Coordinates of C-alpha atoms in Angstrom, one line a residue:
M1 CA 54.2 -2.7 57.1
T2 CA 54.1 -2.6 53.4
I3 CA 50.8 -1.5 52.0
P4 CA 50.1 -3.2 48.7
R5 CA 49.6 -0.9 45.8
S6 CA 46.3 -1.0 44.0
P7 CA 46.6 -2.4 40.5
A8 CA 46.5 0.3 37.9
V9 CA 43.3 0.4 35.9
P10 CA 44.2 -0.5 32.4
R11 CA 43.7 2.2 29.9
S12 CA 42.2 1.5 26.5
P13 CA 44.8 2.2 23.8
A14 CA 44.0 4.6 21.0
V15 CA 42.9 2.8 18.0
L16 CA 42.8 4.4 14.5
L17 CA 39.7 3.0 12.8
S18 CA 39.2 2.9 9.1
A19 CA 37.3 5.6 7.4
R20 CA 34.8 3.0 6.2
V21 CA 33.9 2.0 9.7
R22 CA 33.5 5.6 10.8
E23 CA 30.9 6.0 8.1
V24 CA 28.7 3.2 9.4
R25 CA 25.7 4.5 11.4
G26 CA 24.8 2.6 14.5
S27 CA 21.5 0.7 14.6
A28 CA 18.9 2.6 16.7
I29 CA 17.0 -0.7 16.9
R30 CA 19.9 -2.6 18.5
D31 CA 20.5 0.3 20.9
L32 CA 16.8 0.2 21.9
L33 CA 16.9 -3.6 22.6
A34 CA 18.9 -3.0 25.8
L35 CA 16.2 -0.5 27.0
T36 CA 13.3 -2.6 26.0
A37 CA 14.7 -5.7 27.6
R38 CA 13.5 -4.4 31.0
N39 CA 10.8 -6.6 32.5
D40 CA 8.5 -3.6 32.9
V41 CA 8.7 -2.6 29.2
I42 CA 6.5 -4.1 26.4
S43 CA 8.6 -3.9 23.3
L44 CA 7.1 -3.0 19.9
A45 CA 10.6 -2.1 18.8
G46 CA 12.7 -5.1 17.7
G47 CA 11.6 -7.2 14.7
L48 CA 11.6 -10.3 16.8
P49 CA 9.2 -13.2 16.2
G50 CA 7.2 -14.1 19.3
T51 CA 9.1 -16.6 21.4
D52 CA 5.8 -18.4 22.1
L53 CA 5.4 -18.9 18.3
L54 CA 8.8 -20.6 17.8
P55 CA 8.6 -24.4 17.5
R56 CA 11.0 -25.2 20.3
D57 CA 9.9 -28.8 20.9
R58 CA 10.3 -29.6 17.2
I59 CA 13.7 -27.9 17.1
G60 CA 14.8 -29.8 20.2
A61 CA 13.8 -33.1 18.6
A62 CA 15.7 -32.2 15.4
L63 CA 18.7 -31.2 17.4
A64 CA 18.8 -34.6 19.2
T65 CA 18.6 -36.3 15.8
A66 CA 21.3 -34.1 14.3
V67 CA 23.8 -34.3 17.1
A68 CA 23.8 -38.1 16.8
D69 CA 25.6 -37.7 13.5
P70 CA 29.3 -37.0 14.2
A71 CA 29.5 -34.9 11.0
A72 CA 26.9 -32.4 12.5
V73 CA 29.5 -31.2 15.0
Q74 CA 32.3 -30.9 12.5
Y75 CA 33.3 -28.2 9.9
G76 CA 31.3 -28.3 6.8
E77 CA 31.3 -26.9 3.2
T78 CA 31.5 -23.2 2.9
S79 CA 28.5 -23.1 0.7
G80 CA 26.4 -25.0 3.3
L81 CA 25.3 -28.4 4.2
R82 CA 24.4 -30.3 1.0
R83 CA 21.2 -31.7 2.5
L84 CA 20.0 -28.2 3.3
R85 CA 20.9 -26.9 -0.1
D86 CA 19.0 -29.8 -1.7
V87 CA 15.9 -28.8 0.3
L88 CA 16.3 -25.1 -0.5
A89 CA 16.9 -25.7 -4.2
T90 CA 13.5 -27.5 -4.2
T91 CA 11.5 -25.0 -2.2
E92 CA 13.0 -21.9 -3.9
G93 CA 12.7 -23.5 -7.3
E94 CA 9.0 -24.0 -6.7
R95 CA 8.6 -20.3 -5.8
L96 CA 10.6 -19.2 -8.8
G97 CA 8.8 -21.6 -11.2
R98 CA 12.1 -23.1 -12.5
R99 CA 14.4 -25.9 -11.6
L100 CA 17.3 -25.1 -9.2
A101 CA 20.3 -27.2 -8.4
P102 CA 21.9 -27.4 -5.0
T103 CA 24.9 -25.5 -6.5
D104 CA 22.5 -22.6 -7.2
V105 CA 22.2 -22.0 -3.4
V106 CA 24.7 -20.7 -0.9
V107 CA 23.8 -21.0 2.8
T108 CA 24.8 -18.1 5.1
S109 CA 24.7 -17.2 8.8
G110 CA 21.3 -15.4 8.4
S111 CA 20.3 -13.3 5.4
Q112 CA 22.2 -10.3 6.9
Q113 CA 25.4 -12.1 6.2
A114 CA 24.2 -12.8 2.7
L115 CA 23.5 -9.1 2.1
D116 CA 26.9 -8.2 3.4
L117 CA 28.7 -10.7 1.2
V118 CA 26.8 -9.6 -1.9
A119 CA 27.7 -6.0 -1.2
R120 CA 31.4 -6.8 -0.7
A121 CA 31.4 -8.9 -3.8
M122 CA 29.7 -6.3 -6.0
L123 CA 30.6 -2.9 -4.7
D124 CA 33.7 -0.6 -4.6
P125 CA 33.7 2.7 -2.6
G126 CA 31.6 5.3 -4.3
D127 CA 29.5 2.9 -6.4
P128 CA 25.9 3.9 -6.6
V129 CA 23.2 1.8 -4.9
V130 CA 19.5 2.4 -4.9
V131 CA 17.8 1.9 -1.5
E132 CA 14.2 2.2 -0.4
D133 CA 13.2 5.2 1.8
P134 CA 12.3 4.3 4.6
C135 CA 15.0 1.6 4.5
Y136 CA 15.8 -1.5 6.4
V137 CA 18.5 -0.4 8.9
G138 CA 20.7 -3.5 8.3
A139 CA 20.9 -2.7 4.6
L140 CA 21.9 0.9 5.4
Q141 CA 24.7 -0.4 7.6
V142 CA 26.0 -2.9 5.0
F143 CA 26.1 -0.4 2.2
Q144 CA 27.7 2.3 4.3
A145 CA 30.3 -0.2 5.4
V146 CA 31.4 -0.8 1.8
G147 CA 31.4 3.0 1.0
A148 CA 28.5 2.9 -1.4
A149 CA 26.8 6.1 -2.6
L150 CA 23.1 5.7 -1.6
H151 CA 20.3 6.9 -3.8
P152 CA 16.9 6.7 -1.9
V153 CA 13.7 6.0 -3.7
P154 CA 10.4 6.4 -1.8
V155 CA 8.2 3.6 -0.6
D156 CA 4.5 4.0 -0.6
A157 CA 1.6 1.6 0.1
D158 CA 2.5 -0.4 -3.0
G159 CA 6.2 -0.7 -2.2
M160 CA 9.1 0.9 -3.9
D161 CA 8.0 3.7 -6.3
V162 CA 9.4 2.1 -9.4
D163 CA 8.2 5.0 -11.6
T164 CA 10.5 7.4 -9.6
L165 CA 13.3 4.9 -10.1
A166 CA 12.6 4.7 -13.8
A167 CA 12.7 8.5 -14.1
R168 CA 16.1 8.7 -12.3
L169 CA 17.5 5.9 -14.5
A170 CA 16.3 7.8 -17.6
A171 CA 18.1 10.9 -16.3
G172 CA 21.4 9.1 -16.1
L173 CA 21.6 7.2 -12.7
R174 CA 23.4 3.9 -13.2
P175 CA 23.3 1.9 -10.0
K176 CA 25.1 -1.4 -9.5
L177 CA 22.5 -2.7 -7.1
V178 CA 18.9 -1.9 -6.3
H179 CA 17.9 -3.2 -2.9
T180 CA 14.3 -4.0 -2.0
V181 CA 12.4 -5.8 0.8
S182 CA 9.8 -6.7 -1.7
S183 CA 7.2 -8.4 0.6
F184 CA 5.8 -7.0 3.8
H185 CA 8.4 -4.4 3.9
N186 CA 10.6 -3.6 6.9
P187 CA 9.8 -1.0 8.2
R188 CA 6.9 0.2 6.0
G189 CA 4.9 -3.0 6.0
A190 CA 4.0 -2.6 2.3
T191 CA 4.3 -5.2 -0.5
L192 CA 5.7 -4.4 -3.9
A193 CA 2.7 -4.5 -6.3
A194 CA 2.7 -7.1 -9.1
E195 CA 3.1 -4.6 -11.9
R196 CA 5.9 -2.9 -10.1
R197 CA 7.7 -6.2 -9.7
A198 CA 7.5 -6.8 -13.4
A199 CA 8.7 -3.2 -14.1
L200 CA 11.6 -3.5 -11.7
A201 CA 12.8 -6.8 -13.4
A202 CA 12.5 -5.1 -16.8
L203 CA 14.5 -2.1 -15.7
A204 CA 17.2 -4.4 -14.4
D205 CA 17.4 -6.0 -17.8
R206 CA 17.4 -2.7 -19.6
Y207 CA 20.0 -0.8 -17.5
G208 CA 22.1 -3.7 -16.3
F209 CA 21.9 -3.4 -12.6
L210 CA 21.3 -6.3 -10.1
V211 CA 18.2 -6.4 -8.0
V212 CA 18.8 -7.6 -4.4
E213 CA 15.5 -9.1 -3.4
D214 CA 15.6 -9.3 0.4
D215 CA 12.7 -11.6 1.4
P216 CA 12.6 -12.8 5.0
Y217 CA 8.9 -12.3 5.3
G218 CA 7.4 -13.6 2.1
L219 CA 6.0 -16.8 3.6
L220 CA 4.1 -14.8 6.2
A221 CA 1.2 -13.8 4.0
F222 CA -1.9 -13.7 6.1
D223 CA -4.3 -14.7 3.3
G224 CA -3.5 -16.5 0.0
P225 CA -0.2 -17.6 -1.4
P226 CA 3.1 -15.7 -1.0
P227 CA 3.7 -12.9 -3.5
V228 CA 5.5 -14.0 -6.7
P229 CA 9.2 -13.2 -6.2
V230 CA 10.9 -10.5 -8.4
A231 CA 13.5 -13.2 -9.1
A232 CA 10.7 -15.2 -10.9
L233 CA 10.4 -12.3 -13.4
G234 CA 13.9 -11.7 -14.5
D235 CA 17.5 -13.1 -14.4
R236 CA 19.2 -10.1 -12.9
V237 CA 18.1 -10.7 -9.4
V238 CA 19.9 -12.1 -6.3
R239 CA 17.4 -13.4 -3.9
L240 CA 18.0 -13.6 -0.1
G241 CA 16.0 -15.9 2.2
S242 CA 16.0 -16.7 5.9
A243 CA 14.7 -19.2 8.4
S244 CA 14.8 -16.6 11.2
K245 CA 11.2 -15.5 10.9
V246 CA 9.6 -18.9 10.1
L247 CA 11.6 -21.2 12.3
A248 CA 13.9 -19.5 14.8
P249 CA 16.5 -16.6 14.7
A250 CA 19.0 -18.6 16.8
L251 CA 19.5 -21.1 14.0
R252 CA 21.2 -18.4 12.0
V253 CA 20.3 -19.9 8.7
G254 CA 20.0 -17.8 5.7
W255 CA 20.6 -18.3 2.0
L256 CA 20.9 -16.7 -1.4
T257 CA 20.3 -17.7 -5.0
G258 CA 21.4 -15.7 -8.1
P259 CA 23.8 -15.4 -11.0
T260 CA 26.5 -18.1 -10.8
P261 CA 29.5 -15.7 -10.9
L262 CA 28.1 -13.8 -7.9
L263 CA 27.5 -17.0 -6.0
A264 CA 31.1 -18.1 -6.6
A265 CA 32.4 -14.7 -5.4
V266 CA 30.2 -14.9 -2.3
E267 CA 31.5 -18.3 -1.5
R268 CA 35.1 -17.1 -1.7
L269 CA 34.4 -14.1 0.6
K270 CA 32.6 -16.4 3.0
Q271 CA 35.7 -18.4 3.4
C272 CA 37.4 -15.2 4.6
T273 CA 34.6 -14.5 7.0
D274 CA 33.7 -17.7 8.9
L275 CA 35.0 -20.7 6.8
C276 CA 31.5 -22.3 7.1
G277 CA 28.3 -21.9 9.0
S278 CA 27.0 -24.1 11.8
T279 CA 26.6 -27.6 10.4
L280 CA 24.5 -28.5 13.4
T281 CA 21.8 -25.8 13.0
Q282 CA 21.8 -26.3 9.2
A283 CA 21.0 -30.0 9.8
V284 CA 18.1 -28.9 12.0
A285 CA 16.8 -26.5 9.4
A286 CA 17.1 -29.1 6.7
E287 CA 15.0 -31.6 8.7
L288 CA 12.3 -29.0 9.5
L289 CA 12.0 -27.5 6.0
A290 CA 12.0 -31.0 4.4
D291 CA 9.1 -32.2 6.6
R292 CA 6.6 -30.5 4.4
P293 CA 3.4 -31.6 6.2
W294 CA 4.8 -30.4 9.5
F295 CA 6.2 -27.1 8.1
D296 CA 3.0 -26.2 6.2
A297 CA 1.0 -26.8 9.4
H298 CA 3.5 -24.7 11.4
L299 CA 3.3 -21.9 8.8
D300 CA -0.5 -22.0 9.0
R301 CA -0.4 -21.6 12.8
L302 CA 2.2 -18.9 12.6
R303 CA 0.3 -16.9 10.0
G304 CA -2.9 -17.2 12.0
A305 CA -1.3 -15.9 15.1
L306 CA 0.3 -13.0 13.3
R307 CA -2.9 -12.1 11.6
E308 CA -4.7 -12.0 15.0
R309 CA -1.9 -9.9 16.5
A310 CA -1.8 -7.4 13.6
A311 CA -5.6 -7.0 13.9
A312 CA -5.3 -6.4 17.7
L313 CA -2.6 -3.8 17.3
T314 CA -4.2 -1.8 14.5
G315 CA -7.6 -2.0 16.2
A316 CA -6.2 -0.6 19.4
V317 CA -4.3 2.1 17.5
R318 CA -7.5 3.1 15.6
E319 CA -9.6 3.2 18.8
T320 CA -7.1 5.0 20.9
F321 CA -5.6 7.6 18.5
A322 CA -8.5 8.1 16.0
D323 CA -7.5 10.7 13.4
A324 CA -4.3 11.7 15.2
V325 CA -2.5 9.0 13.2
T326 CA -2.6 7.1 10.0
Y327 CA -1.4 3.6 9.9
S328 CA -0.7 0.7 7.4
T329 CA -3.0 -2.3 7.3
P330 CA -0.7 -5.4 7.5
T331 CA -1.4 -8.2 5.1
G332 CA 1.6 -10.2 6.3
G333 CA 4.9 -9.9 7.9
M334 CA 5.6 -8.3 11.3
F335 CA 5.3 -4.5 11.1
C336 CA 2.8 -1.6 11.2
W337 CA 3.9 1.8 10.1
V338 CA 2.2 4.7 12.0
E339 CA 2.4 8.3 11.1
F340 CA 1.2 11.1 13.4
T341 CA -0.9 13.8 11.9
D342 CA -1.0 16.1 15.0
G343 CA 2.6 17.2 15.0
T344 CA 3.9 14.5 17.3
R345 CA 7.6 13.6 16.8
P346 CA 8.0 9.9 17.8
A347 CA 11.7 10.5 18.6
D348 CA 10.6 13.0 21.3
L349 CA 7.8 10.7 22.4
L350 CA 10.0 7.6 22.9
P351 CA 11.7 8.6 26.2
V352 CA 8.2 9.3 27.7
A353 CA 6.9 6.0 26.2
L354 CA 9.7 4.1 27.9
E355 CA 8.8 5.7 31.2
H356 CA 5.3 4.4 30.7
G357 CA 6.6 0.9 29.9
V358 CA 6.4 0.6 26.1
G359 CA 9.1 0.8 23.3
F360 CA 9.0 1.4 19.6
V361 CA 11.3 2.6 16.8
P362 CA 11.0 6.2 15.6
G363 CA 10.7 6.4 11.8
A364 CA 13.7 8.7 11.5
A365 CA 15.9 5.6 12.3
F366 CA 15.0 4.3 8.9
A367 CA 15.8 7.4 6.9
A368 CA 18.1 6.6 4.0
N369 CA 20.0 9.8 4.1
S370 CA 23.0 10.3 6.3
K371 CA 21.3 12.5 8.9
P372 CA 18.8 10.7 11.1
G373 CA 15.8 12.8 11.7
A374 CA 15.7 14.5 8.4
A375 CA 12.9 12.3 7.1
H376 CA 10.1 10.2 8.5
D377 CA 10.2 12.2 11.8
R378 CA 6.4 11.9 12.2
A379 CA 6.5 8.1 11.8
A380 CA 7.1 5.1 13.9
R381 CA 7.5 1.4 13.3
L382 CA 5.5 -1.0 15.6
C383 CA 6.2 -4.7 15.6
F384 CA 3.1 -6.8 16.4
A385 CA 4.8 -10.2 16.1
S386 CA 6.7 -10.3 19.5
N387 CA 3.7 -10.1 21.9
P388 CA 0.4 -11.9 22.4
V389 CA -2.9 -10.0 21.9
P390 CA -3.4 -8.8 25.6
A391 CA 0.1 -7.4 25.8
L392 CA -0.3 -5.6 22.5
R393 CA -3.5 -3.9 23.7
T394 CA -1.7 -2.9 27.0
A395 CA 1.2 -1.6 25.0
V396 CA -1.0 0.7 22.9
G397 CA -2.7 1.9 26.1
R398 CA 0.7 2.8 27.5
L399 CA 1.7 4.5 24.3
S400 CA -1.5 6.5 24.4
A401 CA -0.8 7.6 28.0
A402 CA 2.7 8.7 27.0
W403 CA 1.3 10.6 24.0
R404 CA -1.2 12.4 26.1
R405 CA 1.4 13.3 28.7
S406 CA 3.7 14.6 25.9
A407 CA 0.8 16.7 24.5
V408 CA 0.2 18.3 27.9
S409 CA 3.9 19.0 28.4
A410 CA 4.1 20.6 25.0
T411 CA 1.4 23.1 26.0

């Protein structure tokens, strides 16, 4: 009898990756999502809007309308669906206080793609780029991928320390780009103060760099109107926007406005990347953003829910940890930045926290230098947007139990 041989297990061939890819740091947040996806874990880690806050019924109705048009399931223009660019030109123009044409807008697959395309259009390996510290992880990955030389500038309660930037510029630093999450910063939660916004725009004019204003959270101000964009204060600003936090991440609709030569370069690069975005989801976004009474009411509900969740999280942190931590007071957006004052290192606390059923992101993941852990090692980012109030209070209780266990183990 002939015994059949077991098929050989295929071996993965050796692949020589580019030096550029080897320089890109993995995202600790993306790695954490797999762990926090467990049913027994309440995640304060990923920057995810609460699923219960997403307008699924309204999106479903808009999808049904969109798919009835044959053009909605066909390839579209690289720069985006004209109807959506019409809407965005109006809404962005209102925020900037000047008239925009649809040709002043390029639609992208989320604002992350917009940032990547801007970096690829503007930067050669070794070009200097100013980033905030702590920094949005997605920006770090984009700039590392193009081989930029990163120059961190601190972020405090009023956003980027523009005085420090000014001093470094006066000393000879000449960046091509300065990246800022200007409103309700990820991860710090801070908003760039009005005087700093004006100073940043003036520095861009004086020294000739381009400001990349990354603004996915600006419409999520808890009280009062959204902050005035940096792009409203100067011409040397490329502004990135997103529907992910105000409508739904799965739409994958982002956009950028900025200098015309840059938009043309971005469009050419986008042709290399994906030819065009999803015409179907862009049609949905266009309908929802154009329905101003509905969208304004939706934003009001969203802001109210986020305000309540932020208050619940920070209240629980205050009651539970007392003077063992300091924390930011959110005025919008999705994040609270916590710093331990008792010597606790959140990177060491995280495994214990996961055992107790709660996840968060250690602050070291947002360090702008190339060695994670060298900075912000006493800090953590907590996202309050993803969970309702009772779950947030439970999560802080679990975090407290993990913290107390770690303290006992340390002694």
